[in-house]
Structures are given as C-alpha cells and as structure tokens.
PDB file of N, CA and C in Angstrom:
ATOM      1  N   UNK V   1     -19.325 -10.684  40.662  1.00  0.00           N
ATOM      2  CA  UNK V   1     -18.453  -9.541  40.902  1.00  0.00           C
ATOM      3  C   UNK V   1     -19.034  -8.273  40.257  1.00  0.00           C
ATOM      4  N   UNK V   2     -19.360  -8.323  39.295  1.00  0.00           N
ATOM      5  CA  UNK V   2     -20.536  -7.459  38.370  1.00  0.00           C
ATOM      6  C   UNK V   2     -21.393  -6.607  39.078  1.00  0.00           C
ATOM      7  N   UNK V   3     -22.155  -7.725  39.580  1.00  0.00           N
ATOM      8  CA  UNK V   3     -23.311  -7.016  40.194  1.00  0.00           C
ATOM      9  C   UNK V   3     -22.560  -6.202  41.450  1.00  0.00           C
ATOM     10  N   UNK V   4     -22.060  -7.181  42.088  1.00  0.00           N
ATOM     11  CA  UNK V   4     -21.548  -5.804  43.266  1.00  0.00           C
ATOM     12  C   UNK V   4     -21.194  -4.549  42.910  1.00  0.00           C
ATOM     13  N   UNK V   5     -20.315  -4.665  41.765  1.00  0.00           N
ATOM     14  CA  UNK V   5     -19.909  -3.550  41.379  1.00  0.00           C
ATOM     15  C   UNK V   5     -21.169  -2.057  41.245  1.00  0.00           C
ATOM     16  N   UNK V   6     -22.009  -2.779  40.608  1.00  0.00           N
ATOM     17  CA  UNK V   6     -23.177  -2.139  40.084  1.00  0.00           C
ATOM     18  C   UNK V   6     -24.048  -1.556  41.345  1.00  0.00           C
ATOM     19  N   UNK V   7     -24.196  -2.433  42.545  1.00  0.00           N
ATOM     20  CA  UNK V   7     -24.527  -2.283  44.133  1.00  0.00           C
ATOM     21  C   UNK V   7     -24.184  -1.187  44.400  1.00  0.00           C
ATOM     22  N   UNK V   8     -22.438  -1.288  44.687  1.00  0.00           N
ATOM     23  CA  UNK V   8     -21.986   0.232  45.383  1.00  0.00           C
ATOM     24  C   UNK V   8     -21.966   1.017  44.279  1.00  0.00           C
ATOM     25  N   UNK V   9     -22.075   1.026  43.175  1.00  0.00           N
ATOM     26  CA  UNK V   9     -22.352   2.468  42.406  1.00  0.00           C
ATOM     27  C   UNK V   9     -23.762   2.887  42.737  1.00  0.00           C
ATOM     28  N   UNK V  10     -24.865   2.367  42.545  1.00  0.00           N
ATOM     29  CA  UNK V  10     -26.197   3.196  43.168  1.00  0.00           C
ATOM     30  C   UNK V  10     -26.321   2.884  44.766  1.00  0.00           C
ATOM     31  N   UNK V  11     -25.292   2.597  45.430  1.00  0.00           N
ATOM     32  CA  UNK V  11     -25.560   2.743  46.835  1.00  0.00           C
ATOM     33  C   UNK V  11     -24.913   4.261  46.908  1.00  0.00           C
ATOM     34  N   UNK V  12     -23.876   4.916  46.282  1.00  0.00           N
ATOM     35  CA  UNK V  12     -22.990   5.548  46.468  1.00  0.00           C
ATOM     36  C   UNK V  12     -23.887   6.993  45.716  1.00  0.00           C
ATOM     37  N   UNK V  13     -24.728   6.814  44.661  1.00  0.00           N
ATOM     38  CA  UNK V  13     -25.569   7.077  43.995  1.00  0.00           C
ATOM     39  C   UNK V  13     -26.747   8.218  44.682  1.00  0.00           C
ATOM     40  N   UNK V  14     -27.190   6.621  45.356  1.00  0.00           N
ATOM     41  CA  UNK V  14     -28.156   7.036  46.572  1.00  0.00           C
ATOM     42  C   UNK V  14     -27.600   8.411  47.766  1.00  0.00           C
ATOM     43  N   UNK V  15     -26.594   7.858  48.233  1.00  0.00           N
ATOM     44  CA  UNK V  15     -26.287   8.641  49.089  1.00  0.00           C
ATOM     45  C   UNK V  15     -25.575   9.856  48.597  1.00  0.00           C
ATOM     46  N   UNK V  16     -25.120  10.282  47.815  1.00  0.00           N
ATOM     47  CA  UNK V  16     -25.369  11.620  47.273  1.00  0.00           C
ATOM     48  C   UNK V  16     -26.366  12.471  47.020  1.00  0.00           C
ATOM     49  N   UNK V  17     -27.287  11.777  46.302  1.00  0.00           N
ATOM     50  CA  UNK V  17     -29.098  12.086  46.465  1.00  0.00           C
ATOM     51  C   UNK V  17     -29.144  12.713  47.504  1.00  0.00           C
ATOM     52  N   UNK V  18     -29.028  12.178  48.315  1.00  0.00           N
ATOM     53  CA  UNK V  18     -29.726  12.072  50.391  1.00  0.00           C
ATOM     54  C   UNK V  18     -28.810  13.590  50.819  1.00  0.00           C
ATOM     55  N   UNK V  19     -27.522  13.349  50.254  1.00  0.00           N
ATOM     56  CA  UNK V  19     -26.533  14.627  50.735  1.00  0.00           C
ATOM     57  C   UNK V  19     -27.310  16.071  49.853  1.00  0.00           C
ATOM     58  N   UNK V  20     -27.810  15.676  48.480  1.00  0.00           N
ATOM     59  CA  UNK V  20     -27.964  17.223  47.571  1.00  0.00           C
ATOM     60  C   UNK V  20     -29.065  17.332  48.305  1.00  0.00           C
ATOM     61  N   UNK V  21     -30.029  16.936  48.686  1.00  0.00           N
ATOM     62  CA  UNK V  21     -31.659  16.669  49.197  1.00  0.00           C
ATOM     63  C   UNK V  21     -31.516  17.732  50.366  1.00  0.00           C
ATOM     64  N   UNK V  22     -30.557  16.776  51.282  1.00  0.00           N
ATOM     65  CA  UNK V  22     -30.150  17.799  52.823  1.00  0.00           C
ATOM     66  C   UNK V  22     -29.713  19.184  52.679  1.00  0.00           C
ATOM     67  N   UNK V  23     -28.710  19.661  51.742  1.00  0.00           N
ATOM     68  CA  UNK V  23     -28.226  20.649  51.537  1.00  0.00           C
ATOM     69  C   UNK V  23     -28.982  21.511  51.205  1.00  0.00           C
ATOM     70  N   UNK V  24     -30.088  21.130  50.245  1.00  0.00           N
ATOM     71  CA  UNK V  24     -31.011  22.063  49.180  1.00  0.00           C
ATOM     72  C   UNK V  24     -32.217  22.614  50.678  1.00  0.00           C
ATOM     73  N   UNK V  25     -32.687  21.488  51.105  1.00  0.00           N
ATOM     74  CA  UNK V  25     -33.541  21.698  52.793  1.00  0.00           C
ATOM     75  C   UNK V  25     -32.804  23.162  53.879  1.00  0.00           C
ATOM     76  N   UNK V  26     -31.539  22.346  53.858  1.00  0.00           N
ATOM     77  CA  UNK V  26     -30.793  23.499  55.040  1.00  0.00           C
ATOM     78  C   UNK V  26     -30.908  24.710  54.357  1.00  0.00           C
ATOM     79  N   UNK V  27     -30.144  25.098  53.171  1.00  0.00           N
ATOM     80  CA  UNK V  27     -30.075  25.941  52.444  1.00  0.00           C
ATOM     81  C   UNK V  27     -31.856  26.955  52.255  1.00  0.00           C
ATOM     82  N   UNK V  28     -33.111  26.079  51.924  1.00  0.00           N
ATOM     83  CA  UNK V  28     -34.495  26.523  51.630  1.00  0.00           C
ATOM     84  C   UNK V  28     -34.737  27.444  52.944  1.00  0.00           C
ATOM     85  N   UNK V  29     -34.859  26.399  54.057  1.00  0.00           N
ATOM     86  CA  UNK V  29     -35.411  27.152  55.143  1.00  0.00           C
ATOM     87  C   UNK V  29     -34.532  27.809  55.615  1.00  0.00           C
ATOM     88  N   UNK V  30     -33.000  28.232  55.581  1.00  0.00           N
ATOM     89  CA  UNK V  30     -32.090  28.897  56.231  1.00  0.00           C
ATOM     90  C   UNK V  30     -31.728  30.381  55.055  1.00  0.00           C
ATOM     91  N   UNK V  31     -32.491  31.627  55.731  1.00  0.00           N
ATOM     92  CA  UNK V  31     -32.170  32.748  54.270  1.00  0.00           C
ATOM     93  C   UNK V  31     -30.845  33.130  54.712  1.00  0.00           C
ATOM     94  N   UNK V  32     -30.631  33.240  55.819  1.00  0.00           N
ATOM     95  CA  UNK V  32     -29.037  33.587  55.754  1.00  0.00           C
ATOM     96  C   UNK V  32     -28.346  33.226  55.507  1.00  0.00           C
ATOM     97  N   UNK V  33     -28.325  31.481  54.879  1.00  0.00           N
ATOM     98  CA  UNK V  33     -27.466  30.610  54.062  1.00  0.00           C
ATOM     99  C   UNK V  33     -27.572  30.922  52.813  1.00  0.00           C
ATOM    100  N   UNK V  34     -29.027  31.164  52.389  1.00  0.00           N
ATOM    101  CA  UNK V  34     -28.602  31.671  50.766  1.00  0.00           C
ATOM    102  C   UNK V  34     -28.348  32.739  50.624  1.00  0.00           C
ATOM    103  N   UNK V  35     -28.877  33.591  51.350  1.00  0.00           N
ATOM    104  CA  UNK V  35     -28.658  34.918  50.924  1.00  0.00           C
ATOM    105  C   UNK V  35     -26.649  35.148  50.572  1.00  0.00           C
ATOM    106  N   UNK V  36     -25.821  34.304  51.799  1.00  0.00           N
ATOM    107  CA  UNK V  36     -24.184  34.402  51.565  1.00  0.00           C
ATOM    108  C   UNK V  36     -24.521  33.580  50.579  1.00  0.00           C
ATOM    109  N   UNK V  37     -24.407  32.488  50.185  1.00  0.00           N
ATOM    110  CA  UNK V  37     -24.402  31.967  49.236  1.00  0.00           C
ATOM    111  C   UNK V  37     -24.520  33.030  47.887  1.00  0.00           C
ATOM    112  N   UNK V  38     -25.910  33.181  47.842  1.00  0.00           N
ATOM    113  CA  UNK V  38     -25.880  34.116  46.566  1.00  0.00           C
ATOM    114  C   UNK V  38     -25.127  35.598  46.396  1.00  0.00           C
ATOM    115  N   UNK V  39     -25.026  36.103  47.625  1.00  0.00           N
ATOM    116  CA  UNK V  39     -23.737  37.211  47.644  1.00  0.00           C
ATOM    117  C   UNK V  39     -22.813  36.230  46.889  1.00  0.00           C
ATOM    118  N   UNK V  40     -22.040  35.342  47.770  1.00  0.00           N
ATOM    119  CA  UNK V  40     -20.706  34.669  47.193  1.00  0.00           C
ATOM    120  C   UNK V  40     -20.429  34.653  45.741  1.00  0.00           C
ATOM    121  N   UNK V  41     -21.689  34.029  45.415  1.00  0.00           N
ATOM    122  CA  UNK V  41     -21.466  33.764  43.850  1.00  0.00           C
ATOM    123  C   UNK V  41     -22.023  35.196  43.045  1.00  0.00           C
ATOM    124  N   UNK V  42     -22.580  35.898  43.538  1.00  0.00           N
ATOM    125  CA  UNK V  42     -22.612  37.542  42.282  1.00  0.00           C
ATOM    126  C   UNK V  42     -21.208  37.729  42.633  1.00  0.00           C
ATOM    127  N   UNK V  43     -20.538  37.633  43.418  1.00  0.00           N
ATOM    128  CA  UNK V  43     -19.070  38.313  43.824  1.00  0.00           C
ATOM    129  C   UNK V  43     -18.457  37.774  42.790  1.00  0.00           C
ATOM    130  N   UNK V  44     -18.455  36.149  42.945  1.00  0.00           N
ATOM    131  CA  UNK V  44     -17.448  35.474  42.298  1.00  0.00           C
ATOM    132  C   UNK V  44     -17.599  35.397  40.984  1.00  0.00           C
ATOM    133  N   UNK V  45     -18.753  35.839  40.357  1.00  0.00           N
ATOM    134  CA  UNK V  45     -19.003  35.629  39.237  1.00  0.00           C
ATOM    135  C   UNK V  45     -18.614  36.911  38.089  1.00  0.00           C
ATOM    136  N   UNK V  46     -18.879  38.265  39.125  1.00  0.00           N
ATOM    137  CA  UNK V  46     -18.820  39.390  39.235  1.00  0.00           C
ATOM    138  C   UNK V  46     -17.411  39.388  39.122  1.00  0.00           C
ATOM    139  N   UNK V  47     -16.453  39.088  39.801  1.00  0.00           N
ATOM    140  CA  UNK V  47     -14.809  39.243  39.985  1.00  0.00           C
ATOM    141  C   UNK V  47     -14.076  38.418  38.670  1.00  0.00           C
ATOM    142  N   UNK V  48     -14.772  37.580  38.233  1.00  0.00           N
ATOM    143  CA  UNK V  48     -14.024  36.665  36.960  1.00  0.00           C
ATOM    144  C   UNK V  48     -15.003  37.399  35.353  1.00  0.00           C
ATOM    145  N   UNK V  49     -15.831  37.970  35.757  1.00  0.00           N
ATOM    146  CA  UNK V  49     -15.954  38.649  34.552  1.00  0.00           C
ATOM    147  C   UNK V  49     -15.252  40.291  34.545  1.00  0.00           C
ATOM    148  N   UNK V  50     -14.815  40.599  35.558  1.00  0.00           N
ATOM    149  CA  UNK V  50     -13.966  42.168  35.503  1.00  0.00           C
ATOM    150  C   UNK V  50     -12.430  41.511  35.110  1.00  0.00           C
ATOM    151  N   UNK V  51     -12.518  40.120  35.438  1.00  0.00           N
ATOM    152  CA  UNK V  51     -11.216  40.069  35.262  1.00  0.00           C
ATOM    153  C   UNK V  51     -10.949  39.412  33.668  1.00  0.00           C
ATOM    154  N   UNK V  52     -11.958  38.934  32.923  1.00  0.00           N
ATOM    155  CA  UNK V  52     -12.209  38.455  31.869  1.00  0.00           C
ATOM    156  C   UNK V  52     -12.376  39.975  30.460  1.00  0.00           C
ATOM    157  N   UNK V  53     -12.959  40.802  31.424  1.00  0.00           N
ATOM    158  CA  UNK V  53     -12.888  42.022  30.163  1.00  0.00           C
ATOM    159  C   UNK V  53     -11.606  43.066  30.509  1.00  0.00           C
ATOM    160  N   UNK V  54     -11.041  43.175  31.395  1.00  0.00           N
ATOM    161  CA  UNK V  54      -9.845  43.705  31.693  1.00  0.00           C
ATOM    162  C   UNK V  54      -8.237  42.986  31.145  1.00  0.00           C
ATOM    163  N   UNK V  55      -8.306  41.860  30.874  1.00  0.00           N
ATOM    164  CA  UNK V  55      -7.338  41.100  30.281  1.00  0.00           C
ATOM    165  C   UNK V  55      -6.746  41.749  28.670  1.00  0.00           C
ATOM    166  N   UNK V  56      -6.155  41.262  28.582  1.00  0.00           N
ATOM    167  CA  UNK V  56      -5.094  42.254  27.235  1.00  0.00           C
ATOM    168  C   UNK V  56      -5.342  41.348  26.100  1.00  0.00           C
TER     169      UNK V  56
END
C-alpha cells in the first residue's frame, strides 16, 4: 500500500514537471504572452505596493 502511495505521488510529481516545462515553452517562444504577463505583474505588484505605502 506504501509503495503505491509513493507511485502516484511522483506520477503526480512528474506530471506537473511536464505542465511547468509546457507553460515555460509556450510562454519562451510566445512574446505576447510574456510581455502581458510581465505588464500583469509590474501592475500587480505596482498596485499592492501604492496600496501598502498609502495605508494609515
């Protein structure tokens, strides 16, 4: 029972790998994916620090 257990954790493991792998690919060769992407996050990062030094 052990070992199975241990199975689907690096099967499950694996296939996350395979998902960050794909994403990081689409994302490399696609600039208009990062480029929103990296807009998104100066925004978002940008919007929680105005809202972090504006607080009382």
């Amino acid at each position: 029972m052990k070992r199975q257990k241990g199975a689907s954790s690096l099967e499950y493991l694996m296939l996350g790998a395979v998902v960050i792998a794909i994403l990081i690919a689409v994302i490399g060769l696609n600039d208009d994916i990062a480029g929103t992407i990296s807009t998104t996050l100066q925004n978002l990062f940008g919007d929680v620090e105005e809202a972090a030094t504006s607080s009382p």
